[in-house]
CSV table of C-alpha atoms in Angstrom, one decimal:
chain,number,residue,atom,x,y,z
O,1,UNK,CA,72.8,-44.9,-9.7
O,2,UNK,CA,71.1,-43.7,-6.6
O,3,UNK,CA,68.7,-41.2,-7.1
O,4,UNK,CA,68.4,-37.6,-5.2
O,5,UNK,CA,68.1,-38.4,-1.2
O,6,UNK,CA,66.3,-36.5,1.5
O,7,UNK,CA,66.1,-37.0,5.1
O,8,UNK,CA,63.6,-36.9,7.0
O,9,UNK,CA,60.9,-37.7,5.0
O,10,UNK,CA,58.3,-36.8,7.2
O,11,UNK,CA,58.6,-34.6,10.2
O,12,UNK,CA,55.7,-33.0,12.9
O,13,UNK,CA,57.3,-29.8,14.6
O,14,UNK,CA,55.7,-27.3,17.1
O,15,UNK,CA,55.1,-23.6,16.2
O,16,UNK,CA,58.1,-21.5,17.0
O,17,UNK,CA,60.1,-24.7,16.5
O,18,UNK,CA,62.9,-24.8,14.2
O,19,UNK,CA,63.8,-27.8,11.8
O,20,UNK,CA,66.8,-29.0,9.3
O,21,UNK,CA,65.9,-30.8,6.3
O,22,UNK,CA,68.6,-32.6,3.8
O,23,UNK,CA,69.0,-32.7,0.9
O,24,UNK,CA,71.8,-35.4,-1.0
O,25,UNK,CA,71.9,-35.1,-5.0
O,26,UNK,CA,72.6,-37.3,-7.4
O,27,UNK,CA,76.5,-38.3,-7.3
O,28,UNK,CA,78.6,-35.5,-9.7
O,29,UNK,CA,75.4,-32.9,-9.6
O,30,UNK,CA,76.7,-29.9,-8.2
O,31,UNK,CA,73.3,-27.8,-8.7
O,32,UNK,CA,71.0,-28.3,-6.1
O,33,UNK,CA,67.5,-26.6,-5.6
O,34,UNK,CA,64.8,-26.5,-2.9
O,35,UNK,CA,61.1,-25.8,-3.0
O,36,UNK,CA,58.4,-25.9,-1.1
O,37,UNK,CA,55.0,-27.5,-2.1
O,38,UNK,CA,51.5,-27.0,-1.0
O,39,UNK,CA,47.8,-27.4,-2.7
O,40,UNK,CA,47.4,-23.6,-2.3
O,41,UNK,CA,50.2,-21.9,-4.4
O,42,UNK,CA,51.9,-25.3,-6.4
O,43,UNK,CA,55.5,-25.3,-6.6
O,44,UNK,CA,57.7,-22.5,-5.0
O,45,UNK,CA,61.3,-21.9,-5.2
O,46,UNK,CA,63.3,-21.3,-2.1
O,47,UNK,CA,66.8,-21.5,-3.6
O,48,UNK,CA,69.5,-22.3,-5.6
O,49,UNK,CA,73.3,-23.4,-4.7
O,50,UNK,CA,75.9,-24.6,-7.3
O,51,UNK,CA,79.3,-25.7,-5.9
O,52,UNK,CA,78.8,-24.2,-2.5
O,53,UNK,CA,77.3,-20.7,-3.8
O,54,UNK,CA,73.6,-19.3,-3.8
O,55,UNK,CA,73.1,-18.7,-7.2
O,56,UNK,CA,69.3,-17.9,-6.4
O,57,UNK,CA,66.3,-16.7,-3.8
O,58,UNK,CA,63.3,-16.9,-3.6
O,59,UNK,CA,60.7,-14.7,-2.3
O,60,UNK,CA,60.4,-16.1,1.4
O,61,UNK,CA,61.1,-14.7,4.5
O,62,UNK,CA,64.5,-15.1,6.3
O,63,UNK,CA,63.3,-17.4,8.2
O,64,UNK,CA,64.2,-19.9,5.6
O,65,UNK,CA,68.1,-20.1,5.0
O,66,UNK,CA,69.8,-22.6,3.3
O,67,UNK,CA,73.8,-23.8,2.6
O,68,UNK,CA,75.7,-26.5,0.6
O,69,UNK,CA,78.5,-28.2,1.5
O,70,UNK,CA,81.9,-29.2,-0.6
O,71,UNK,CA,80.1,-32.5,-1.4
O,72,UNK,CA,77.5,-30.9,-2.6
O,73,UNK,CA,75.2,-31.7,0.1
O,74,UNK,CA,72.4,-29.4,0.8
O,75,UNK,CA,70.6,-28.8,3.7
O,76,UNK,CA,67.9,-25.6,4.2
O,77,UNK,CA,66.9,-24.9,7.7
O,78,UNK,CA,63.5,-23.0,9.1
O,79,UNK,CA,63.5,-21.4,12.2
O,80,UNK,CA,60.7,-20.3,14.3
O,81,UNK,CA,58.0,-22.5,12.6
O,82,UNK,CA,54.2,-20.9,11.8
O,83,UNK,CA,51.1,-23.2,10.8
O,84,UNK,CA,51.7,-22.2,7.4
O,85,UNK,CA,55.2,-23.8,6.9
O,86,UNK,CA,53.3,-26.8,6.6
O,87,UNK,CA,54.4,-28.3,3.3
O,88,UNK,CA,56.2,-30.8,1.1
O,89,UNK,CA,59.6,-29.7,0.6
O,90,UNK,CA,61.4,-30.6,-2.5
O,91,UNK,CA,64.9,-30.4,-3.2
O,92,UNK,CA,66.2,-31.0,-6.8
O,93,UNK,CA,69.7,-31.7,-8.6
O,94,UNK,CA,71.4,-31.2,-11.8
O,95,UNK,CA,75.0,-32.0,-13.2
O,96,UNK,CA,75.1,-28.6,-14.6
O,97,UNK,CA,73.5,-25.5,-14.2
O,98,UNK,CA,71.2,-24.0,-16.5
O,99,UNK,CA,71.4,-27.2,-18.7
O,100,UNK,CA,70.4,-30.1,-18.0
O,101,UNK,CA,67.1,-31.5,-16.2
O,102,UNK,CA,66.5,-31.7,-12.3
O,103,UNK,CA,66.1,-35.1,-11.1
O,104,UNK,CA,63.6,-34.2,-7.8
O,105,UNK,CA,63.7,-36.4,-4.4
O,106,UNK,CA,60.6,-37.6,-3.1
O,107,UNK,CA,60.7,-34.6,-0.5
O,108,UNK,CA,60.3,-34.0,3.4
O,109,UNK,CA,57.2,-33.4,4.6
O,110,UNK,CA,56.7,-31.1,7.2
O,111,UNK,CA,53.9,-30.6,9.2
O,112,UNK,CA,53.6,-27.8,12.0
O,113,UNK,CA,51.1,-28.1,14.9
A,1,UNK,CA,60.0,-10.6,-14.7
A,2,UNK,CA,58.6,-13.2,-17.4
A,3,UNK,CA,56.1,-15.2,-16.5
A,4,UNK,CA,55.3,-18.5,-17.9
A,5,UNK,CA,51.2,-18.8,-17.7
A,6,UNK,CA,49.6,-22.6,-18.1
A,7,UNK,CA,46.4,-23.2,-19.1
A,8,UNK,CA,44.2,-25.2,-18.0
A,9,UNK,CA,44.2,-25.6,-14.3
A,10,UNK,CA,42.5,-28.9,-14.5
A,11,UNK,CA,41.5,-31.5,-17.0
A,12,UNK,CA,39.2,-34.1,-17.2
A,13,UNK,CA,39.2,-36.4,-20.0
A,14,UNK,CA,37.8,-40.0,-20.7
A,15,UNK,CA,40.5,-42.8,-21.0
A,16,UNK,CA,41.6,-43.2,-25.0
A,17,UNK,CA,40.4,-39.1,-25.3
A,18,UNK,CA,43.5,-36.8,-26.1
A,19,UNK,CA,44.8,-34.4,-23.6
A,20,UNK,CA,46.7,-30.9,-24.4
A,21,UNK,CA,48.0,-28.2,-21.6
A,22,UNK,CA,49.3,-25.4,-22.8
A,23,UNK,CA,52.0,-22.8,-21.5
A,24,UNK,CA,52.2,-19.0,-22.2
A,25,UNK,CA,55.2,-16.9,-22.0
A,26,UNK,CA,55.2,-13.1,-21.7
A,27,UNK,CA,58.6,-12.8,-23.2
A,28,UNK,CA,61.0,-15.4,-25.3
A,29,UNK,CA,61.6,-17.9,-23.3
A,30,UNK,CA,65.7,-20.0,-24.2
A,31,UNK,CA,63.8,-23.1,-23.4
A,32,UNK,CA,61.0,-25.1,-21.2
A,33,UNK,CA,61.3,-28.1,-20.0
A,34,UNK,CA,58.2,-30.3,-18.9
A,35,UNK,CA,57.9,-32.2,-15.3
A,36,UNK,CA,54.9,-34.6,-14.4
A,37,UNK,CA,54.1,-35.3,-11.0
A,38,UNK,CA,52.0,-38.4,-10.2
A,39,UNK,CA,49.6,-38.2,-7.2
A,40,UNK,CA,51.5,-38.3,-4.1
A,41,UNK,CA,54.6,-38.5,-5.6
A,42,UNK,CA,57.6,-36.2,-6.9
A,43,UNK,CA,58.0,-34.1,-10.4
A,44,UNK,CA,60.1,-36.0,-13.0
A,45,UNK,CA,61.6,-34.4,-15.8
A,46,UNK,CA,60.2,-35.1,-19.3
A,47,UNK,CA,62.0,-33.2,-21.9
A,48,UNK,CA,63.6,-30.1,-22.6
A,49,UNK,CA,63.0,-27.8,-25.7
A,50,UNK,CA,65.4,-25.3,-26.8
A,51,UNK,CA,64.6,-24.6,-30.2
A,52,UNK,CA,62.1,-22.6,-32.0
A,53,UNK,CA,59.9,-24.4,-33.6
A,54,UNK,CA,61.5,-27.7,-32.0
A,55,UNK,CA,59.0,-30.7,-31.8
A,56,UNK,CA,60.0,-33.6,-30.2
A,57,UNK,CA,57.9,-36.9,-28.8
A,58,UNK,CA,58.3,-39.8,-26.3
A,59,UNK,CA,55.4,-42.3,-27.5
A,60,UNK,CA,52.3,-40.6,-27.0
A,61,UNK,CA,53.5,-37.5,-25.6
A,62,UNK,CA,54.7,-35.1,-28.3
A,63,UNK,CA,56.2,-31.2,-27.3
A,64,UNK,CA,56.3,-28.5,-29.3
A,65,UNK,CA,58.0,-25.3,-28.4
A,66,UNK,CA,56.6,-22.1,-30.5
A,67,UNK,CA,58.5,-20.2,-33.5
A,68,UNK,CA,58.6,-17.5,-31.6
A,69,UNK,CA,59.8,-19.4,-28.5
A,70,UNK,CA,56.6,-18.0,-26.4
A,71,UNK,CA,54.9,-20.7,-25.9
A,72,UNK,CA,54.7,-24.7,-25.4
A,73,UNK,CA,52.8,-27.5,-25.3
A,74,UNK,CA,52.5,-30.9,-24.4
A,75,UNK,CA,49.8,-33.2,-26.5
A,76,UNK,CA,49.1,-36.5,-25.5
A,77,UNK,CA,47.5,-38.9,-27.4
A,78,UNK,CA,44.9,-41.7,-26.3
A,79,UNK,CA,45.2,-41.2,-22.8
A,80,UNK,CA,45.5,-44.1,-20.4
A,81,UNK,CA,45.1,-44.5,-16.3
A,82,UNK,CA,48.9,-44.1,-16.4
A,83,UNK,CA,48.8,-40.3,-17.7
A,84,UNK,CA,47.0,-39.6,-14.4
A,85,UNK,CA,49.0,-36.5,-12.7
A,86,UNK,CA,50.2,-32.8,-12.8
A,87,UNK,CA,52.1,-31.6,-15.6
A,88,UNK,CA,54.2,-28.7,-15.4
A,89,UNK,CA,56.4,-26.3,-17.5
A,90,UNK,CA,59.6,-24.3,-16.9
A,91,UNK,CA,61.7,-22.2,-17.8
A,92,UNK,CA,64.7,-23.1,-16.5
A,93,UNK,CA,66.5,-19.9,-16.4
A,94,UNK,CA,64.0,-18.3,-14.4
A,95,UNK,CA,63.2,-20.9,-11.3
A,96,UNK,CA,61.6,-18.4,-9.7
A,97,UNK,CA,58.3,-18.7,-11.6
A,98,UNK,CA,57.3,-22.4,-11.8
A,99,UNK,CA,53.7,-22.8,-13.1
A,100,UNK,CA,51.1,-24.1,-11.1
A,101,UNK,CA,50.6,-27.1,-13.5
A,102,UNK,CA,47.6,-29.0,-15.4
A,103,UNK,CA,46.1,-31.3,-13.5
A,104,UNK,CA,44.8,-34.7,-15.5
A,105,UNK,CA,42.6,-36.4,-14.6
A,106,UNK,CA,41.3,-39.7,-16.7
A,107,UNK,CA,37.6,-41.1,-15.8
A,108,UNK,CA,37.9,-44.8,-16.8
């Protein structure tokens, strides 16, 4: 069973730039998560969507927005760029929410110059 | 909002030694669940503990979730190269607070 799929997995963007990462879970999880990872401050959650719906938010700025599609496709989006986006960006899956494990993808990362 | 607290930050510990990280709830936690992340890679999902008292293992590497379902931990015995990583705890109800790990590190 294919495992949880994101695209790109690397990325350089400009400051001020914008970007689109996706995110593709595990077939039949309709809980999908995203967070951002750097050596400063560990893992961060962005947010949470379960069957279409933003269950959850994190505690970033509106630059960072998010949806989920009827497949339960995710993708999170980032506009105007700063150094300090820089970061691994994880996205996450789970048949149910609130019980079961996340099964993580092995991320985008983004670097801004 | 709780806050789940782990101790330590970093480990070092000969291969063979025994390794322990710990994590510290403010308030009863439902359950945790434990991720390790190898170097350069993604977090995997280890187990998930529910009940109090609830001990569970997965060859060397036993859990244990507190009676009063405040704390966890993760014991693992006779380390090898393979252990090398970042282990973390949740609590999955509350994604926004997602410890910043133990990092393990094994000196051959």
């Amino acid at each position: 069973k294919a495992g949880v799929t994101q695209t790109p997995r690397y990325l350089i963007k400009t400051r001020g730039q914008q970007v689109t990462l996706s995110c593709s879970p595990i077939s039949g999880h309709r809980s999908v998560s995203w967070y951002q990872q750097t050596p400063g401050q560990g893992l961060q959650f962005l947010f949470e969507y379960f069957s279409e719906t933003q269950r959850n938010k994190g505690n970033f700025p509106g630059r960072f927005s998010g949806r989920q599609f009827s497949n339960s496709r995710s993708e999170m989006n980032v506009s105007t760029l700063e150094l300090g986006d820089s970061a691994l960006y994880l996205c996450a899956s789970s048949l149910a929410d609130r019980v079961y494990g996340y099964t993580f993808g092995s991320g985008t990362r983004l670097t801004v110059v | 909002g709780q806050q789940v607290m782990q101790i330590p930050q970093y480990q070092h510990v000969q291969e063979g030694e025994d390794f322990t990280t710990y994590c510290n709830s403010s308030t009863t936690l439902s359950n945790i669940q434990w991720y390790k992340q190898r170097p350069g890679g993604h977090p995997v999902f280890l187990i998930q503990l529910v009940k109090s008292g609830e001990v569970k293992k997965q060859k060397r590497l036993t859990f244990q979730f507190g009676e009063a379902k405040k704390n966890s931990s993760l014991h693992i015995t006779a380390t090898q190269t393979t252990d090398v990583g970042t282990y973390f705890c949740w609590n999955r109800d509350d994604k926004i607070i997602f410890g910043k790990g133990t990092r393990l590190h094994i000196l051959p």
